[in-house]
Amino acid sequence: MTFEGLDGTGKSTQLRKLAEVLRRAGHKVVETREPGGTVTGEKIRRLLLDSKTEGLSPPAEMALMFAARAQHIAEVIQPALDRGQIVVCDRFSDSTEAYQGYGRRLGSEKVLTLHRILCGNLQPDLTILLDSNPAISLGRARRRNQAATARIAGGPNQGAAKHSSDENRFEQQNRVFFARVHEGYRAIASRERQRIMVIDARGTPSETHRQILEAVERKLKLLSGVS
């Protein structure tokens, strides 16, 4: 199961809340994220998201995303699935199609081809797409990441702060870029209607959580008996 959407839509929060409910229902759940999820993947994440990373071409950016993902599948996702566990992942290949395919204008076909070759075309049973106003979501993401960067700079180890990474690189893109990403997510959802459930994330976190639970139960029947 994957969570998708622009930064600032509440993906990470909603993923954790769903994982808690699934565990109460008796399921073994692995929570993970992309890019990241493994030691190698987290190193790639720091490179990709750090605002100090300059001059990275869109094809190189996409290749790094898939390098992290291939390792993530081999090391975390597939072993968990083989053990019968539920994997709940913050972003997967839909993010690459939206951000690199649409946002960077590399096109969907390149992303889908790499996913088939490098990821064995592994698909989530369900994708929750949190949809919100792009300008509002971007504002939230920028404030969150700037606050995190300030905490690093003001921490006890300030001498190392200048060598620490932030995660502001994508948030530095303009609104036109994020409009393309948003359009990309909508196009993917329209194409993958059986897999992707679009959730209106403009309400309160509790309202969004309730919609997600309804979608998960309707699609996967995993929450019977949970109050």
Short mmCIF file of C-alpha atoms in Angstrom, two decimals:
data_model
loop_
_atom_site.label_atom_id
_atom_site.label_comp_id
_atom_site.label_asym_id
_atom_site.label_seq_id
_atom_site.Cartn_x
_atom_site.Cartn_y
_atom_site.Cartn_z
CA MET A 1 0.00 0.00 0.00
CA THR A 2 1.37 3.44 -0.87
CA PHE A 3 0.63 7.05 -0.03
CA GLU A 4 1.09 9.69 -2.71
CA GLY A 5 0.59 13.41 -3.16
CA LEU A 6 2.37 16.71 -3.02
CA ASP A 7 4.47 17.48 0.03
CA GLY A 8 2.39 19.22 2.66
CA THR A 9 -0.74 17.12 2.15
CA GLY A 10 -0.17 15.13 5.35
CA LYS A 11 1.04 11.86 3.85
CA SER A 12 3.44 10.92 6.63
CA THR A 13 0.92 11.69 9.37
CA GLN A 14 -1.87 9.77 7.66
CA LEU A 15 0.40 6.82 6.94
CA ARG A 16 1.30 6.51 10.63
CA LYS A 17 -2.35 6.77 11.69
CA LEU A 18 -3.38 4.04 9.24
CA ALA A 19 -0.52 1.78 10.32
CA GLU A 20 -1.67 2.06 13.94
CA VAL A 21 -5.21 1.03 12.98
CA LEU A 22 -3.95 -1.90 10.91
CA ARG A 23 -1.88 -3.14 13.85
CA ARG A 24 -4.91 -2.92 16.13
CA ALA A 25 -6.70 -5.10 13.60
CA GLY A 26 -4.01 -7.74 14.11
CA HIS A 27 -1.84 -7.14 11.05
CA LYS A 28 1.95 -6.97 10.99
CA VAL A 29 2.86 -3.71 9.31
CA VAL A 30 6.11 -2.33 7.91
CA GLU A 31 6.23 1.48 7.59
CA THR A 32 8.76 2.85 5.14
CA ARG A 33 9.41 5.73 2.76
CA GLU A 34 10.95 6.76 -0.54
CA PRO A 35 13.46 7.85 -1.42
CA GLY A 36 14.98 6.05 1.52
CA GLY A 37 13.98 3.00 3.51
CA THR A 38 17.48 1.48 3.50
CA VAL A 39 20.94 2.73 4.46
CA THR A 40 21.76 3.19 0.77
CA GLY A 41 18.40 4.75 0.04
CA GLU A 42 18.74 7.29 2.87
CA LYS A 43 22.12 8.38 1.50
CA ILE A 44 20.52 8.88 -1.91
CA ARG A 45 17.65 10.76 -0.26
CA ARG A 46 20.04 13.24 1.31
CA LEU A 47 21.64 13.86 -2.07
CA LEU A 48 18.34 14.23 -3.91
CA LEU A 49 16.50 16.47 -1.43
CA ASP A 50 19.31 18.63 -0.09
CA SER A 51 18.97 22.21 -1.36
CA LYS A 52 22.78 22.32 -1.70
CA THR A 53 22.65 19.71 -4.46
CA GLU A 54 23.17 21.73 -7.63
CA GLY A 55 23.38 20.90 -11.30
CA LEU A 56 21.68 17.50 -11.07
CA SER A 57 20.10 16.79 -14.44
CA PRO A 58 16.52 15.48 -14.59
CA PRO A 59 17.62 12.09 -16.03
CA ALA A 60 20.25 11.73 -13.28
CA GLU A 61 17.62 12.66 -10.68
CA MET A 62 15.26 9.99 -12.02
CA ALA A 63 18.04 7.38 -12.15
CA LEU A 64 18.89 8.03 -8.50
CA MET A 65 15.23 7.68 -7.52
CA PHE A 66 15.11 4.26 -9.16
CA ALA A 67 18.46 3.19 -7.69
CA ALA A 68 17.08 3.86 -4.21
CA ARG A 69 13.81 2.12 -5.10
CA ALA A 70 15.43 -1.03 -6.50
CA GLN A 71 17.46 -1.42 -3.29
CA HIS A 72 14.37 -0.68 -1.20
CA ILE A 73 12.38 -3.42 -2.93
CA ALA A 74 15.20 -5.96 -2.62
CA GLU A 75 16.08 -5.19 0.99
CA VAL A 76 12.79 -4.20 2.64
CA ILE A 77 9.61 -4.41 0.59
CA GLN A 78 9.82 -7.84 -1.07
CA PRO A 79 11.10 -9.64 2.06
CA ALA A 80 8.24 -8.13 4.11
CA LEU A 81 5.68 -9.18 1.50
CA ASP A 82 7.18 -12.68 1.44
CA ARG A 83 6.64 -12.85 5.23
CA GLY A 84 2.98 -11.94 4.76
CA GLN A 85 3.34 -8.47 6.23
CA ILE A 86 1.57 -5.33 5.04
CA VAL A 87 3.96 -2.72 3.66
CA VAL A 88 2.81 0.89 3.89
CA CYS A 89 5.14 3.16 1.92
CA ASP A 90 5.33 6.95 1.76
CA ARG A 91 5.81 7.42 -2.03
CA PHE A 92 6.65 4.91 -4.75
CA SER A 93 6.94 5.01 -8.56
CA ASP A 94 3.86 7.23 -8.96
CA SER A 95 5.92 9.99 -7.34
CA THR A 96 8.64 9.55 -9.93
CA GLU A 97 6.12 9.72 -12.75
CA ALA A 98 4.51 12.84 -11.26
CA TYR A 99 7.69 14.70 -10.29
CA GLN A 100 10.17 13.60 -12.94
CA GLY A 101 7.79 12.48 -15.69
CA TYR A 102 5.48 15.48 -15.48
CA GLY A 103 7.30 18.03 -13.32
CA ARG A 104 10.66 17.62 -15.08
CA ARG A 105 8.94 16.84 -18.39
CA LEU A 106 10.75 13.54 -18.95
CA GLY A 107 7.49 11.81 -19.87
CA SER A 108 5.62 8.87 -18.39
CA GLU A 109 6.98 6.20 -20.72
CA LYS A 110 10.56 6.48 -19.46
CA VAL A 111 9.37 6.14 -15.86
CA LEU A 112 7.11 3.19 -16.60
CA THR A 113 9.85 1.44 -18.58
CA LEU A 114 12.38 1.82 -15.76
CA HIS A 115 9.80 0.59 -13.29
CA ARG A 116 9.28 -2.56 -15.34
CA ILE A 117 13.02 -3.16 -15.75
CA LEU A 118 14.35 -2.22 -12.31
CA CYS A 119 11.37 -2.93 -10.06
CA GLY A 120 9.89 -5.98 -11.75
CA ASN A 121 6.73 -3.91 -12.28
CA LEU A 122 5.83 -4.39 -8.61
CA GLN A 123 2.54 -2.57 -7.96
CA PRO A 124 0.80 -1.64 -4.69
CA ASP A 125 -2.54 -3.28 -3.98
CA LEU A 126 -3.84 0.17 -3.10
CA THR A 127 -2.54 3.71 -3.49
CA ILE A 128 -3.98 6.55 -1.43
CA LEU A 129 -3.55 9.83 -3.32
CA LEU A 130 -4.00 12.80 -0.99
CA ASP A 131 -5.26 15.67 -3.13
CA SER A 132 -5.12 19.26 -1.94
CA ASN A 133 -4.61 22.80 -3.20
CA PRO A 134 -1.01 22.85 -4.55
CA ALA A 135 -0.27 26.37 -3.27
CA ILE A 136 -1.45 25.53 0.26
CA SER A 137 0.40 22.19 0.32
CA LEU A 138 3.60 23.78 -0.95
CA GLY A 139 3.40 26.50 1.70
CA ARG A 140 3.04 23.89 4.44
CA ALA A 141 5.97 21.87 3.11
CA ARG A 142 8.22 24.92 2.89
CA ARG A 143 7.41 26.02 6.44
CA ARG A 144 7.98 22.49 7.76
CA ASN A 145 11.33 22.06 6.05
CA GLN A 146 12.53 25.54 6.97
CA ALA A 147 11.66 24.84 10.61
CA ALA A 148 13.56 21.56 10.46
CA THR A 149 16.59 23.30 8.95
CA ALA A 150 16.47 25.95 11.68
CA ARG A 151 16.42 23.24 14.36
CA ILE A 152 19.54 21.69 12.82
CA ALA A 153 21.32 25.04 12.71
CA GLY A 154 20.33 25.90 16.29
CA GLY A 155 21.14 22.51 17.76
CA PRO A 156 23.96 21.70 20.17
CA ASN A 157 26.26 20.56 17.36
CA GLN A 158 26.17 23.78 15.39
CA GLY A 159 29.63 23.24 13.99
CA ALA A 160 28.32 20.28 12.01
CA ALA A 161 25.12 22.04 10.97
CA LYS A 162 26.62 23.51 7.83
CA HIS A 163 27.42 19.94 6.71
CA SER A 164 23.89 18.69 7.47
CA SER A 165 21.33 18.29 4.73
CA ASP A 166 17.92 19.87 4.57
CA GLU A 167 15.03 18.66 2.41
CA ASN A 168 14.15 21.88 0.63
CA ARG A 169 15.46 21.19 -2.87
CA PHE A 170 12.13 20.38 -4.51
CA GLU A 171 10.26 23.04 -2.54
CA GLN A 172 12.50 25.62 -4.22
CA GLN A 173 10.80 24.90 -7.55
CA ASN A 174 8.23 27.39 -8.78
CA ARG A 175 4.46 27.02 -8.78
CA VAL A 176 4.40 26.09 -12.46
CA PHE A 177 6.49 23.02 -11.66
CA PHE A 178 4.11 21.94 -8.90
CA ALA A 179 1.11 22.58 -11.13
CA ARG A 180 2.60 20.06 -13.58
CA VAL A 181 3.21 17.57 -10.74
CA HIS A 182 -0.39 18.00 -9.57
CA GLU A 183 -1.63 17.49 -13.12
CA GLY A 184 0.54 14.38 -13.34
CA TYR A 185 -0.97 12.86 -10.23
CA ARG A 186 -4.47 13.47 -11.57
CA ALA A 187 -3.55 11.84 -14.89
CA ILE A 188 -2.08 8.79 -13.15
CA ALA A 189 -5.18 8.45 -10.96
CA SER A 190 -7.41 8.62 -14.02
CA ARG A 191 -5.37 5.88 -15.73
CA GLU A 192 -5.10 3.64 -12.64
CA ARG A 193 -8.66 3.82 -11.33
CA GLN A 194 -8.62 0.29 -9.93
CA ARG A 195 -5.54 0.93 -7.79
CA ILE A 196 -5.60 4.60 -6.84
CA MET A 197 -8.13 6.09 -4.44
CA VAL A 198 -8.18 9.89 -4.48
CA ILE A 199 -8.80 11.38 -1.03
CA ASP A 200 -9.72 15.03 -0.52
CA ALA A 201 -7.10 16.21 1.99
CA ARG A 202 -8.41 19.77 2.37
CA GLY A 203 -10.34 18.96 5.55
CA THR A 204 -9.06 18.29 9.05
CA PRO A 205 -6.60 15.43 9.66
CA SER A 206 -9.41 13.49 11.37
CA GLU A 207 -11.70 13.91 8.37
CA THR A 208 -8.95 12.78 6.01
CA HIS A 209 -8.16 9.79 8.24
CA ARG A 210 -11.81 8.72 8.22
CA GLN A 211 -11.92 8.84 4.42
CA ILE A 212 -8.75 6.75 4.23
CA LEU A 213 -10.13 4.08 6.56
CA GLU A 214 -13.27 3.86 4.46
CA ALA A 215 -11.23 3.49 1.28
CA VAL A 216 -8.94 0.83 2.74
CA GLU A 217 -11.84 -1.24 4.08
CA ARG A 218 -13.80 -0.92 0.85
CA LYS A 219 -10.83 -1.96 -1.30
CA LEU A 220 -8.87 -4.42 0.88
CA LYS A 221 -11.23 -5.53 3.70
CA LEU A 222 -8.49 -5.22 6.32
CA LEU A 223 -10.20 -3.38 9.15
CA SER A 224 -13.06 -5.61 10.23
CA GLY A 225 -13.64 -5.43 13.99
CA VAL A 226 -11.64 -2.24 14.51
CA SER A 227 -13.50 0.52 16.30
#
